CSV table of C-alpha atoms and ligand atoms in Angstrom, one decimal:
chain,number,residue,atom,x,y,z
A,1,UNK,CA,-56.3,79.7,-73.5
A,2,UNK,CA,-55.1,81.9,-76.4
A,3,UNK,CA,-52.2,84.2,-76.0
A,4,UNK,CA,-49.7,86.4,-78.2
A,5,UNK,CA,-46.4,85.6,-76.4
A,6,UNK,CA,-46.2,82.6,-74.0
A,7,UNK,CA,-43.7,83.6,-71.6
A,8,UNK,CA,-41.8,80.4,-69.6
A,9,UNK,CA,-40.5,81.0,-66.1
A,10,UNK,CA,-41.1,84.1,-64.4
A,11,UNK,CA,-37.5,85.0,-63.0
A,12,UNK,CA,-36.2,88.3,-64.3
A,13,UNK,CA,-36.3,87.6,-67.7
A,14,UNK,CA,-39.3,86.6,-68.4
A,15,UNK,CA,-40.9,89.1,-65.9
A,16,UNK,CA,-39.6,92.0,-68.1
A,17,UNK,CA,-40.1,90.7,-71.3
A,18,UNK,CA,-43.6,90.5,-70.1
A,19,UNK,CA,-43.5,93.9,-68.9
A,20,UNK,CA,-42.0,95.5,-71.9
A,21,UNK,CA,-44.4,93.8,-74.5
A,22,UNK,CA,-47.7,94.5,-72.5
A,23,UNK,CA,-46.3,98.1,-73.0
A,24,UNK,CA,-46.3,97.6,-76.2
A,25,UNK,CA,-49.7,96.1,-76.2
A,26,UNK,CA,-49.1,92.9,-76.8
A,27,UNK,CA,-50.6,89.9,-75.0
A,28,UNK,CA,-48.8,87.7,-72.8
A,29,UNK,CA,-49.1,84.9,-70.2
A,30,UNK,CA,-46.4,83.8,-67.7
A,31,UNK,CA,-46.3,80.4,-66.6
A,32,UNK,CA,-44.0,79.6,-64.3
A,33,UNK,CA,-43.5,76.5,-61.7
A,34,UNK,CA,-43.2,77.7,-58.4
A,35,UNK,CA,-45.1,80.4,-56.2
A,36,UNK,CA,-44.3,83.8,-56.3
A,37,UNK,CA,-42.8,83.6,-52.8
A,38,UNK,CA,-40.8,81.4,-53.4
A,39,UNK,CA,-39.3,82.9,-57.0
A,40,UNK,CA,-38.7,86.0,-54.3
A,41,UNK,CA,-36.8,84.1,-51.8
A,42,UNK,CA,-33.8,83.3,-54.1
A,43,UNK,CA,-30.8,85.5,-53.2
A,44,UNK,CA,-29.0,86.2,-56.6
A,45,UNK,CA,-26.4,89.0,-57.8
A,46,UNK,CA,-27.0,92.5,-57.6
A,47,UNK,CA,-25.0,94.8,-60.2
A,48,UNK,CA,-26.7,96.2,-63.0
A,49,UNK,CA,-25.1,97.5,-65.7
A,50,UNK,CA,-26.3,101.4,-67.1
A,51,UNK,CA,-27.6,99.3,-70.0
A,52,UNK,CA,-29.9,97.0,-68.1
A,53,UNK,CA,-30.9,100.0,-65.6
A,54,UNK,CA,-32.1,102.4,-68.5
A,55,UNK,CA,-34.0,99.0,-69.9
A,56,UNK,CA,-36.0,98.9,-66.6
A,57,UNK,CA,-37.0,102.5,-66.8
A,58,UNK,CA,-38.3,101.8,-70.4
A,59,UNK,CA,-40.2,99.0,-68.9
A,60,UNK,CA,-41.4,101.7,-66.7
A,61,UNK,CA,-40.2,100.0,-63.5
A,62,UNK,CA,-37.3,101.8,-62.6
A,63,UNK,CA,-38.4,104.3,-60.0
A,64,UNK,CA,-37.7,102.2,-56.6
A,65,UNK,CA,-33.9,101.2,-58.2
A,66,UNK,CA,-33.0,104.8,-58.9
A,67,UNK,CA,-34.4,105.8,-55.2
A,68,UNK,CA,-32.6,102.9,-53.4
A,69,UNK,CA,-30.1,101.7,-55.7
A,70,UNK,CA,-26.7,102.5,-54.9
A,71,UNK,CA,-24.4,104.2,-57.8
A,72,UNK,CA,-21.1,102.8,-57.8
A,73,UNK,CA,-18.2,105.0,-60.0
A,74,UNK,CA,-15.7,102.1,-59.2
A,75,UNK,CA,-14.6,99.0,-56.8
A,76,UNK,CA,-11.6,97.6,-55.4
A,77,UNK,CA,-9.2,94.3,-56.5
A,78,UNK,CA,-7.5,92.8,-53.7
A,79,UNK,CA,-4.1,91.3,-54.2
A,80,UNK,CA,-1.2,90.2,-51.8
A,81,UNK,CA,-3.3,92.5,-49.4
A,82,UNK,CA,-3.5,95.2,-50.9
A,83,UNK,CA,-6.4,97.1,-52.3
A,84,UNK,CA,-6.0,98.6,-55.9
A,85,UNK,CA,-9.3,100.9,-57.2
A,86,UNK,CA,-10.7,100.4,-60.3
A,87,UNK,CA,-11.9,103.7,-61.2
A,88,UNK,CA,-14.8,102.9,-63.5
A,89,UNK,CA,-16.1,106.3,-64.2
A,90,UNK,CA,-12.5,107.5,-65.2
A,91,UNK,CA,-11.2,104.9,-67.1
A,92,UNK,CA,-15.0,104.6,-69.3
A,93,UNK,CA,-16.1,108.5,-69.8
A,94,UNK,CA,-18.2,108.9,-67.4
A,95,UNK,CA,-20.0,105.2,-66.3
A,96,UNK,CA,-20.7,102.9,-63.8
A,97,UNK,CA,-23.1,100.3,-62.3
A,98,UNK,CA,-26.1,100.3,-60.0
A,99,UNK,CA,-25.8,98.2,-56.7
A,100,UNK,CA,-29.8,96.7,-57.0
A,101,UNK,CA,-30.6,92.9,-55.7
A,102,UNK,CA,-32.0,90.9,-58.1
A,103,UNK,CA,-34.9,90.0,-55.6
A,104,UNK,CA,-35.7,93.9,-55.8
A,105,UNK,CA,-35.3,93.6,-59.7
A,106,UNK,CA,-37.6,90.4,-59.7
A,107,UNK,CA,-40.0,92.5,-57.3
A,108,UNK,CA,-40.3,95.5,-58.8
A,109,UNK,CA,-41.1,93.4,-62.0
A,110,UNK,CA,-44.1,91.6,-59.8
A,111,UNK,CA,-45.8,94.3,-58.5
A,112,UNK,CA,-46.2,96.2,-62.1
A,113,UNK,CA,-46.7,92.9,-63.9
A,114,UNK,CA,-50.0,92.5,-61.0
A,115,UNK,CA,-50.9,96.1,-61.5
A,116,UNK,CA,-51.3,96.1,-65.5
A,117,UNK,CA,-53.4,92.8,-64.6
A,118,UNK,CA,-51.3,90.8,-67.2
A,119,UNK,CA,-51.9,87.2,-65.9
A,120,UNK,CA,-49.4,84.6,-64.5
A,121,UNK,CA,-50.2,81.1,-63.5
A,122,UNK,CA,-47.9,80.4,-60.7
A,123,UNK,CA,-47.0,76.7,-59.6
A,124,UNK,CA,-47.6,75.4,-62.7
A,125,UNK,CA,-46.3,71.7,-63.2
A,126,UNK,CA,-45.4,69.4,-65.9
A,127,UNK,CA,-45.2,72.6,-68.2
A,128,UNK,CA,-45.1,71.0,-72.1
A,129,UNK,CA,-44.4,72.8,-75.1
A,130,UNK,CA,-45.2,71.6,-78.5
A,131,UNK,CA,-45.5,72.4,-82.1
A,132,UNK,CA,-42.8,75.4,-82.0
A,133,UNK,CA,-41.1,75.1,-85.7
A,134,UNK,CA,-44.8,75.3,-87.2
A,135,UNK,CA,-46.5,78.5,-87.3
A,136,UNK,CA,-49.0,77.5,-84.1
A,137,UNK,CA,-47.2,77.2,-81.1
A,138,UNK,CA,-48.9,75.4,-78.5
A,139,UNK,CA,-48.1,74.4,-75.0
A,140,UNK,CA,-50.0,72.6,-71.8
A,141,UNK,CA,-49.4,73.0,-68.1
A,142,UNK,CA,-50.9,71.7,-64.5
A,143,UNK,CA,-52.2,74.0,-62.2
A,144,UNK,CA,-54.1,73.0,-59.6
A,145,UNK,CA,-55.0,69.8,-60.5
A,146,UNK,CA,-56.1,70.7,-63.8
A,147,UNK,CA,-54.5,70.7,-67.1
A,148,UNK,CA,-54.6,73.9,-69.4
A,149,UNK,CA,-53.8,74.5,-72.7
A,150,UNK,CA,-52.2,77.6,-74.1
A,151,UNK,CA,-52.3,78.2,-78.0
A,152,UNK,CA,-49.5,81.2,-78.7
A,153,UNK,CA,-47.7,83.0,-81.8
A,154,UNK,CA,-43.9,82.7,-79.5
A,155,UNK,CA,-42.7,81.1,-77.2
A,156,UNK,CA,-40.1,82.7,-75.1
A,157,UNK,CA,-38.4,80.2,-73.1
A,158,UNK,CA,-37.1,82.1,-70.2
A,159,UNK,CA,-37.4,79.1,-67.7
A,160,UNK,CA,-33.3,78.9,-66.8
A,161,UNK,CA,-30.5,76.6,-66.7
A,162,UNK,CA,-32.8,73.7,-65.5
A,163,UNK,CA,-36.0,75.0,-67.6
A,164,UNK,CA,-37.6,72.3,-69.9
A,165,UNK,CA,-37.6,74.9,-72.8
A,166,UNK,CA,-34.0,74.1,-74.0
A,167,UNK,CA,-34.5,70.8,-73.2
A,168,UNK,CA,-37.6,70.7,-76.1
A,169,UNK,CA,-35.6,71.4,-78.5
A,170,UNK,CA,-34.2,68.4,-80.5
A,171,UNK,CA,-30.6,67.2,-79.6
A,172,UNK,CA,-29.2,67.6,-83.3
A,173,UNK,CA,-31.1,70.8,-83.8
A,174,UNK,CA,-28.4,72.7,-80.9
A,175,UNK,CA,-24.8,72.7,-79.9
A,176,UNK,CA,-23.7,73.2,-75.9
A,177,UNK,CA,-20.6,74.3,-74.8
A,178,UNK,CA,-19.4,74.1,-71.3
A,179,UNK,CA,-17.1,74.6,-68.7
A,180,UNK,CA,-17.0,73.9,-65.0
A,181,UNK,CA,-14.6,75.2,-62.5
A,182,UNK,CA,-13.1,72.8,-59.7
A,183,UNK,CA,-14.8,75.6,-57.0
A,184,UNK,CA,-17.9,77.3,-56.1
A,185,UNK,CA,-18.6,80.0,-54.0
A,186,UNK,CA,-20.3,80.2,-50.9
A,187,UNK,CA,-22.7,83.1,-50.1
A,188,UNK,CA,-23.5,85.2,-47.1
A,189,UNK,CA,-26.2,87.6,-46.8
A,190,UNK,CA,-26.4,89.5,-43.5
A,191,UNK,CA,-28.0,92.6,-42.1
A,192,UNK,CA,-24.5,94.4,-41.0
A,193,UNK,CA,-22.8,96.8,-43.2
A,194,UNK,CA,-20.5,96.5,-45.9
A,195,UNK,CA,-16.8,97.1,-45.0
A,196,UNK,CA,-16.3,99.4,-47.6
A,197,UNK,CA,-18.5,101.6,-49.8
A,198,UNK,CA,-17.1,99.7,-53.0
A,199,UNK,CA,-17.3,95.7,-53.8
A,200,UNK,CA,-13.9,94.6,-53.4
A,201,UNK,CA,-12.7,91.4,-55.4
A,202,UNK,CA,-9.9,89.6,-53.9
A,203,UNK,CA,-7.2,86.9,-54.6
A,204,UNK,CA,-5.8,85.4,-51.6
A,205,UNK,CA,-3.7,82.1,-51.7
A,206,UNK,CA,-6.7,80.7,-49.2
A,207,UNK,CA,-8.9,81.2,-52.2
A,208,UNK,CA,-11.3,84.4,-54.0
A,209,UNK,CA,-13.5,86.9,-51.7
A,210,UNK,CA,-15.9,89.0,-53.0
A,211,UNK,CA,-16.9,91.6,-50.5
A,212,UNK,CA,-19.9,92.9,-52.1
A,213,UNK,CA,-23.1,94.5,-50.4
A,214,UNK,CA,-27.1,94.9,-51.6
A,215,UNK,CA,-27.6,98.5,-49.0
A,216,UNK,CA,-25.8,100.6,-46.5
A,217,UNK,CA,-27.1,97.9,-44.1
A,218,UNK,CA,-26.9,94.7,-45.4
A,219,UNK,CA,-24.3,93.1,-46.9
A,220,UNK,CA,-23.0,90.1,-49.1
A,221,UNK,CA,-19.9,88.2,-49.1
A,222,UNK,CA,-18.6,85.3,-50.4
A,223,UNK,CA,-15.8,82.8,-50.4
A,224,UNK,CA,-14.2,80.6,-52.6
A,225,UNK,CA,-14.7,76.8,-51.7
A,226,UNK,CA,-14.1,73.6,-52.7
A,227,UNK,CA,-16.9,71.8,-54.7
A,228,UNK,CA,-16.6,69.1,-51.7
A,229,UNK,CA,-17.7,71.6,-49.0
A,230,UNK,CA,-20.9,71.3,-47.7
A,231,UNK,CA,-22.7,74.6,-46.5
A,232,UNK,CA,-24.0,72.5,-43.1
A,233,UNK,CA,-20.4,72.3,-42.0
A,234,UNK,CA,-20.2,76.3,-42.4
A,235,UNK,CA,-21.1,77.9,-39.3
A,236,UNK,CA,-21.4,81.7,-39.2
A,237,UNK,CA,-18.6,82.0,-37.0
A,238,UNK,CA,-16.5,79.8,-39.5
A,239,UNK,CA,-17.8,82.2,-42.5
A,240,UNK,CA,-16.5,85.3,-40.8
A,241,UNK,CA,-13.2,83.5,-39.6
A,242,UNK,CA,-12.2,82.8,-43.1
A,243,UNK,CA,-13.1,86.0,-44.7
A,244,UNK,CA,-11.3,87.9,-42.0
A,245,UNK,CA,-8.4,86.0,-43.1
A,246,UNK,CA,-8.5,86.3,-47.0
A,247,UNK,CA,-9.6,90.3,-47.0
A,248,UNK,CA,-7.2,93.3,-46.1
A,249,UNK,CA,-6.0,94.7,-43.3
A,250,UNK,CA,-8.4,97.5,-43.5
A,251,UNK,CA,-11.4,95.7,-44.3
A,252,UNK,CA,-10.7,93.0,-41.9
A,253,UNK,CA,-10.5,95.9,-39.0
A,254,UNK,CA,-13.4,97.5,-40.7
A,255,UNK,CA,-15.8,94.0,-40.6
A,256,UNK,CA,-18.7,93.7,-38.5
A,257,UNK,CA,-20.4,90.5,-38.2
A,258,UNK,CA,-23.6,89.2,-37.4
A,259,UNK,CA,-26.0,86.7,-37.5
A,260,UNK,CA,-26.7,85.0,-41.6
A,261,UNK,CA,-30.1,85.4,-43.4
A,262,UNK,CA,-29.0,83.1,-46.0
A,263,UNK,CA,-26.0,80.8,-46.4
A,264,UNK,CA,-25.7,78.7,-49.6
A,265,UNK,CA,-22.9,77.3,-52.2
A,266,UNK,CA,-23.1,77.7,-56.0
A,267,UNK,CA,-20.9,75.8,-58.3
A,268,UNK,CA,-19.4,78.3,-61.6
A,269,UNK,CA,-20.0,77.5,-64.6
A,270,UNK,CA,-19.3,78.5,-68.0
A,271,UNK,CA,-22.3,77.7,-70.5
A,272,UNK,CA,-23.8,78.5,-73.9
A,273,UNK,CA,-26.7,77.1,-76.2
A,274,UNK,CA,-26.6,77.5,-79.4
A,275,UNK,CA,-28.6,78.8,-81.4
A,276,UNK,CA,-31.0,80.5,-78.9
A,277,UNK,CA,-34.3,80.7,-81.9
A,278,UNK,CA,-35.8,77.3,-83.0
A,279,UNK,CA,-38.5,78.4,-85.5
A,280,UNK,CA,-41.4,80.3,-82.9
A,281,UNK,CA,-39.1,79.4,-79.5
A,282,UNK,CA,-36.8,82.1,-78.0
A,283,UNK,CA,-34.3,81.1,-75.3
A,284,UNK,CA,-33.6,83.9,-73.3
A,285,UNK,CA,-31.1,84.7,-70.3
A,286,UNK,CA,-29.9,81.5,-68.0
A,287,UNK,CA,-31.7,79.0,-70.2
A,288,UNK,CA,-29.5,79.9,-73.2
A,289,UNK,CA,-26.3,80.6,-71.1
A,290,UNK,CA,-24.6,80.8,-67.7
A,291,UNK,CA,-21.7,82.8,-66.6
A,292,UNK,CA,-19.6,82.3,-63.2
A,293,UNK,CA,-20.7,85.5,-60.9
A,294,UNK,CA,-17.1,87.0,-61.3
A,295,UNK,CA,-18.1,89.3,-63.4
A,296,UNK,CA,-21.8,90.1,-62.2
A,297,UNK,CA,-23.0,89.4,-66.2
A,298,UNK,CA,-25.7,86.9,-65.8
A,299,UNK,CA,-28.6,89.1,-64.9
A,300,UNK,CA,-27.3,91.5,-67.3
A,301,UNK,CA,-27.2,89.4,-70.2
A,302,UNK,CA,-30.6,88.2,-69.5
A,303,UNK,CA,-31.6,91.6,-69.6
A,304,UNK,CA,-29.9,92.0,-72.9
A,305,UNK,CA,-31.4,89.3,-74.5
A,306,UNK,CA,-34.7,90.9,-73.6
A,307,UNK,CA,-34.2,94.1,-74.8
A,308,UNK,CA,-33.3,92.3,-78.2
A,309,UNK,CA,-36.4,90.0,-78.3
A,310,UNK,CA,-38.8,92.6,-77.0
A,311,UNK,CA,-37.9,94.9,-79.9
A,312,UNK,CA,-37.8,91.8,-82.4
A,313,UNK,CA,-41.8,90.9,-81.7
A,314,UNK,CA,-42.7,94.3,-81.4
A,315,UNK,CA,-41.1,94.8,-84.7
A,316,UNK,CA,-42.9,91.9,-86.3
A,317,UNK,CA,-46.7,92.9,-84.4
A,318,UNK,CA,-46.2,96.9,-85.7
A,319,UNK,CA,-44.5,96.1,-88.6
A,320,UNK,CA,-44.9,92.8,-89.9
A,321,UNK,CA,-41.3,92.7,-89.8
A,322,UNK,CA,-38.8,89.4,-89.3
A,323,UNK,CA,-35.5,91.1,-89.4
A,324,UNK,CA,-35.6,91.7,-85.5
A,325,UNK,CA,-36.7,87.6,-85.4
A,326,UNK,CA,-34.5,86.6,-88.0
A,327,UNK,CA,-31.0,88.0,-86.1
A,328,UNK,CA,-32.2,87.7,-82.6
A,329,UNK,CA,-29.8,84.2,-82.2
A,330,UNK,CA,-26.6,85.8,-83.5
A,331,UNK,CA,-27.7,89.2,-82.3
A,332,UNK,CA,-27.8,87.9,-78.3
A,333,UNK,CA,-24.7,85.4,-79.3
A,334,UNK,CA,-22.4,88.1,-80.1
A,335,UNK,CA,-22.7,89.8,-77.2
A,336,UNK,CA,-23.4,87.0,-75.0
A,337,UNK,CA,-20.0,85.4,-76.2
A,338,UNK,CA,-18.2,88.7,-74.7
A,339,UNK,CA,-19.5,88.5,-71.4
A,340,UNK,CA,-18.2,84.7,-71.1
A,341,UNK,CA,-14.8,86.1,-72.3
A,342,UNK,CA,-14.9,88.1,-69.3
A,343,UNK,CA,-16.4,86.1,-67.0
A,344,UNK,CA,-14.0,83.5,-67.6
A,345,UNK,CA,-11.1,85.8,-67.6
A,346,UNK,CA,-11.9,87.7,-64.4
A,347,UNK,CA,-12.8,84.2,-62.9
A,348,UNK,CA,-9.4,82.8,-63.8
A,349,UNK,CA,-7.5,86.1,-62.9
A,350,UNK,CA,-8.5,85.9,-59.1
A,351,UNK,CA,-9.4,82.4,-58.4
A,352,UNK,CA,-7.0,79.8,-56.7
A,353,UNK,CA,-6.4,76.9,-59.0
A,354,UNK,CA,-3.8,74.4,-58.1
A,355,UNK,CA,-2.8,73.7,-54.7
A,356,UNK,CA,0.9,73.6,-56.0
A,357,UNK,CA,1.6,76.7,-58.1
A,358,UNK,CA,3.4,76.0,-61.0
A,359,UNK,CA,3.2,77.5,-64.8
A,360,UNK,CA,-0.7,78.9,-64.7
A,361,UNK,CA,0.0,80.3,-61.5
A,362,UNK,CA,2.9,82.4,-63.0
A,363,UNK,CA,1.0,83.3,-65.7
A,364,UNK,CA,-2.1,84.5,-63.8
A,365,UNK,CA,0.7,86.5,-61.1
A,366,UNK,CA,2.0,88.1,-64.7
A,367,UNK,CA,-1.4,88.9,-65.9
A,368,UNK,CA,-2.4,90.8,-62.3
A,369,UNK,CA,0.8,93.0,-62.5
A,370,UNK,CA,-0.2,93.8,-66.0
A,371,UNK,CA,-3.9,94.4,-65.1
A,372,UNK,CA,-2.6,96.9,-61.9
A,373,UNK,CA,0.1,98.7,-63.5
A,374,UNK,CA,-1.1,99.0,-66.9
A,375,UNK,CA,-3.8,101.7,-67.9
A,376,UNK,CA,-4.9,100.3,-71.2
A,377,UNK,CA,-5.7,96.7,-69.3
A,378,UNK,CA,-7.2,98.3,-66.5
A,379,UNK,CA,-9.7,100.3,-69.3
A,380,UNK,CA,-10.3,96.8,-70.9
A,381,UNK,CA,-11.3,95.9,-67.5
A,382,UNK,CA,-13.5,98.6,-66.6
A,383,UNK,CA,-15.5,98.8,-70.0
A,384,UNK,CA,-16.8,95.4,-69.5
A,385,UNK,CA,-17.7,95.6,-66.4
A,386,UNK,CA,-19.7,98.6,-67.1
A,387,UNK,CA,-21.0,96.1,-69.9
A,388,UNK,CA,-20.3,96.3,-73.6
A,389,UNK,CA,-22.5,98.4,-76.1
A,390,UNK,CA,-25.6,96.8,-77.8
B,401,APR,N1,-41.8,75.4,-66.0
B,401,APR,C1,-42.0,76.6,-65.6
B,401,APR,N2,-41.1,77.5,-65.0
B,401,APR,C2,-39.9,77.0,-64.9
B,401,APR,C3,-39.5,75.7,-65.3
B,401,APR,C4,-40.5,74.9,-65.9
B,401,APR,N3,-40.3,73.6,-66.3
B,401,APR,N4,-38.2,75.5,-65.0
B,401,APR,C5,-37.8,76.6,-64.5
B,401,APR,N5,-38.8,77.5,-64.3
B,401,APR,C6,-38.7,78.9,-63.7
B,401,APR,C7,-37.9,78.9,-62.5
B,401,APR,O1,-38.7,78.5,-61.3
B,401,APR,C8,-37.5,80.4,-62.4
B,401,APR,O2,-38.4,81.2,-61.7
B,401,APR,O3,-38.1,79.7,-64.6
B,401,APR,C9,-37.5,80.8,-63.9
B,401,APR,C10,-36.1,81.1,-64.4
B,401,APR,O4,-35.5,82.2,-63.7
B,401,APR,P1,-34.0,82.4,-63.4
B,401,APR,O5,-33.4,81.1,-63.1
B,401,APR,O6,-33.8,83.5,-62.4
B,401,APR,O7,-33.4,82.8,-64.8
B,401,APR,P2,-33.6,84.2,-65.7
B,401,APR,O8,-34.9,84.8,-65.5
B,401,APR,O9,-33.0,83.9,-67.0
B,401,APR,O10,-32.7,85.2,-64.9
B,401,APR,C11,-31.4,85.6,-65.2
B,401,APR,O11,-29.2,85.2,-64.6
B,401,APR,O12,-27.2,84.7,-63.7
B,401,APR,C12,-28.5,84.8,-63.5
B,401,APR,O13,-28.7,85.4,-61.2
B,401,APR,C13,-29.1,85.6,-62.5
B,401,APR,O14,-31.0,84.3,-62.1
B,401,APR,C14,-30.5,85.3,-62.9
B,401,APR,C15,-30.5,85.0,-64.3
B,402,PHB,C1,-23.5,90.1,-55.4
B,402,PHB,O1,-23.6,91.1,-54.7
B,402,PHB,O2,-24.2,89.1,-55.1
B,402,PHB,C2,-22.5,90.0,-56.4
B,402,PHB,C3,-21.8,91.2,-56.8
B,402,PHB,C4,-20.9,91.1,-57.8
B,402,PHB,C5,-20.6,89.9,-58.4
B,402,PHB,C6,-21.2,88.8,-58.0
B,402,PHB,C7,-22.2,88.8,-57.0
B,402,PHB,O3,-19.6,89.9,-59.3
C-alpha cells in the first residue's frame, strides 16, 4: 500500500491528525492495534481546553461537543475542608474549559474519519517501521493473518506511552526524562450526578480527590492511593466510604452513590522524549510525553501537537515548505515543557507525600495560602488551566 501520511495508533491524536489532513486533501492511513471497540472502551480525562475545542471545530467535528459539552467558567480547590472557587473566566478575560470525555472526543473523531471513507486497519499486529531518516519511509503490519506493507512520505507516530514508534528510534538518537510519583489514582465512573456543578480538586491529609463529572448524570471521581493498592480490594462501597471522608461537608451531604461502570488505578507520571522529529517520524501526544492528570493537560497537549504537525505537512504539500517540519520538535517542546511545569506543580500542591510531615509539607501548606489568598497566584493558576497560548 502507498500512502501520504502513515498515521500510528488511532487514539485521539492520531484520529485528528487524520481528520485534519484528509481536510486538507492529503492521504492518510491509520493503523492501529486493537479494535475500534476496544480503543472506545478506555475511560480517560475529559477537559478540553478553548484551544483544543476550536481545533476540533476546524477538524469539522465539533458539533456533538458544543451540543453536549458542558462549559465550565471555573472549579473548586478543596483545602482543610473548605471549598475556595477558582474563577477561571475572571481571573483569564473571559475563558474557560469544555467538560467532554475523551471517549466522546475519540468517537466523534470515528464516526467522521468512517464517513470521509479514509481507511484504518484496525487490530493490526507486529506494526514495524523502517527507513524513517531516508526520504522513503516504509512500514509493515499483521492484519488478519497477513502481512502488509505501507510505503509513506511521514510517519506520525501517534501510538502512546507504550507505542513501538518511540521505541524505533535509536537509543543515542533521543533523551528521556522522567518522573514517577509514589501514588496513583484510582478512578470511578458512575451514572449518579456530580455533587457539584464544578470539578473540585481536594487535599485532604487521607490523600487527593478529584470530584470531577463527564454529564449532569454521570459522574467521575477519584482518589489518591498507594501504588500498593490493588483495585480488586476496592469495593464500591469502599470507594464511596473514602471519598465521603476526604471531600467537604457540603459535597459529602450532596453525594449520591451508586453502582461503578468502571473502576481502575493509574500510576502518575511525569515524562518527556526528546526530540519528538527523527528525519520523516513525528511523535505526537502520549508517545512523546505524559503528564499526571492533575492538571487535565494530556489530551490537550496531544491536541496541540497536532495542530502544529497538521499545519507543518500541509505547509510542506501546498507549499513545498519545511519551516513548519523543521520547528515542529522545539515548537511542541516549548509548550509541552509548560504543561509539565504545571502538571507537576498542581500535582505536588494537593497530593499527600510523606506520612510524617516535615519540611515539604510546610512548604506545600505555604504555597496553598499563597495560591488562596493571593490574586496574582491564583491568575497564574487559572491561565494554565485554561491552557497557554500557541
Ligand atoms: N501499533 C499500533 N497501534 C498502537 C501500538 C502499536 N505498536 N501501540 C499503541 N498503539 C495504539 C493504542 O492502542 C492506542 O489506541 O496507539 C493509540 C494511542 O492512543 P492514546 O494512548 O490514547 O494516546 P494519544 O492518542 O496520544 O492520546 C492522548 O493523552 O493523557 C492522555 O488521556 C490522554 O490518552 C490521551 C492521550
Ligand atoms: C476527569 O474527569 O477524568 C478528569 C478531570 C480533570 C482532571 C483529571 C481527570 O484534572
Amino acid at each position: 500500500m502507498r500512502t501520504q501520511v502513515l498515521i500510528v495508533g488511532a487514539g485521539p491524536a492520531g484520529l485528528l491528525l487524520g481528520q485534519l489532513l484528509h481536510r486538507a486533501g492529503i492521504a492518510t492511513l491509520i493503523v492501529e492495534r486493537q479494535s475500534g471497540d476496544h480503543v472506545l472502551s478506555r475511560i480517560r480525562a475529559g477537559v478540553l481546553e478553548q484551544g483544543t475545542a476550536e481545533l476540533m471545530d476546524e477538524a469539522g467535528v465539533g458539533a456533538r461537543m458544543r451540543a453536549e459539552g458542558l462549559v465550565h467558567d471555573g472549579f473548586a480547590l478543596t483545602v482543610d475542608g473548605q471549598r475556595h472557587r477558582i474563577d477561571l473566566q475572571a481571573l483569564t478575560g473571559g475563558r474557560g474549559v469544555i467538560v467532554y470525555g475523551q471517549t466522546e472526543v475519540t468517537r466523534d473523531l470515528m464516526t467522521a474519519r468512517a464517513a470521509a471513507g479514509a481507511p484504518t486497519l484496525h487490530e493490526a499486529a507486529d506494526v514495524r517501521i523502517n527507513d524513517f531518516d531516508t526520504e522513503r519511509p516504509r512500514a509493515s503490519c499483521v492484519v488478519g493473518g497477513e502481512t502488509v506493507h505501507v510505503d509513506a512520505d511521514f510517519i506520525a507516530g501517534c501510538d502512546g506511552f507504550h507505542g513501538v514508534c518511540r521505541a524505533s528510534v535509536p537509543a543515542d538518537a533521543i533523551r528521556l526524562f522522567e518522573k514517577v510519583y509514589p501514588f496513583g489514582w484510582l478512578g470511578l465512573l458512575s451514572d449518579t450526578p456530580p455533587v457539584s456543578d464544578e470539578l473540585i480538586y481536594g487535599r485532604h491529609e487521607r490523600g487527593f480527590t478529584l470530584c470531577s463529572m463527564r454529564s449532569p448524570t454521570r459522574s467521575r471521581y477519584y482518589l489518591q492511593v498507594p501504588l500498593t493498592e490493588r483495585v480488586e480490594d476496592w469495593s464500591d462501597r469502599r470507594f464511596w466510604e473514602e471519598l465521603r471522608s476526604r471531600i467537604d461537608p457540603q459535597a459529602a451531604e450532596q453525594l449520591i452513590t451508586g453502582p461503578s461502570l468502571e473502576k481502575s488505578i493509574a500510576p502518575l507520571r511525569s515524562f518527556v522524549a526528546e526530540p519528538m522529529r527523527f528525519g520523516r517520524l513525528f511523535l505526537a501526544g502520549d508517545a512523546a510525553h505524559i503528564v499526571p492528570p492533575t492538571g487535565a493537560k494530556g489530551l490537550n497537549l496531544a491536541a496541540s501537537d497536532v495542530r502544529y504537525l497538521s499545519q507543518a505537512l500541509i505547509e510542506h504539500y501546498r507549499e513545498r515548505s519545511s519551516a513548519g517540519i523543521d520547528h515542529y520538535s522545539a515548537r511542541c517542546l516549548a509548550r509541552v515543557w509548560k504543561a509539565e511545569r504545571f502538571s507537576w506543580w498542581l500535582t505536588s500542591l494537593m497530593h499527600n507525600f510523606d506520612a510524617e510531615p516535615g519540611f515539604q509539607a510546610r512548604l506545600q501548606q505555604a504555597e496553598l495560602d499563597y495560591v488562596l489568598g493571593s490574586e496574582a497566584a491564583r491568575r497564574v493558576l487559572a491561565e494554565n488551566y485554561v491552557g497557554l497560548p500557541f
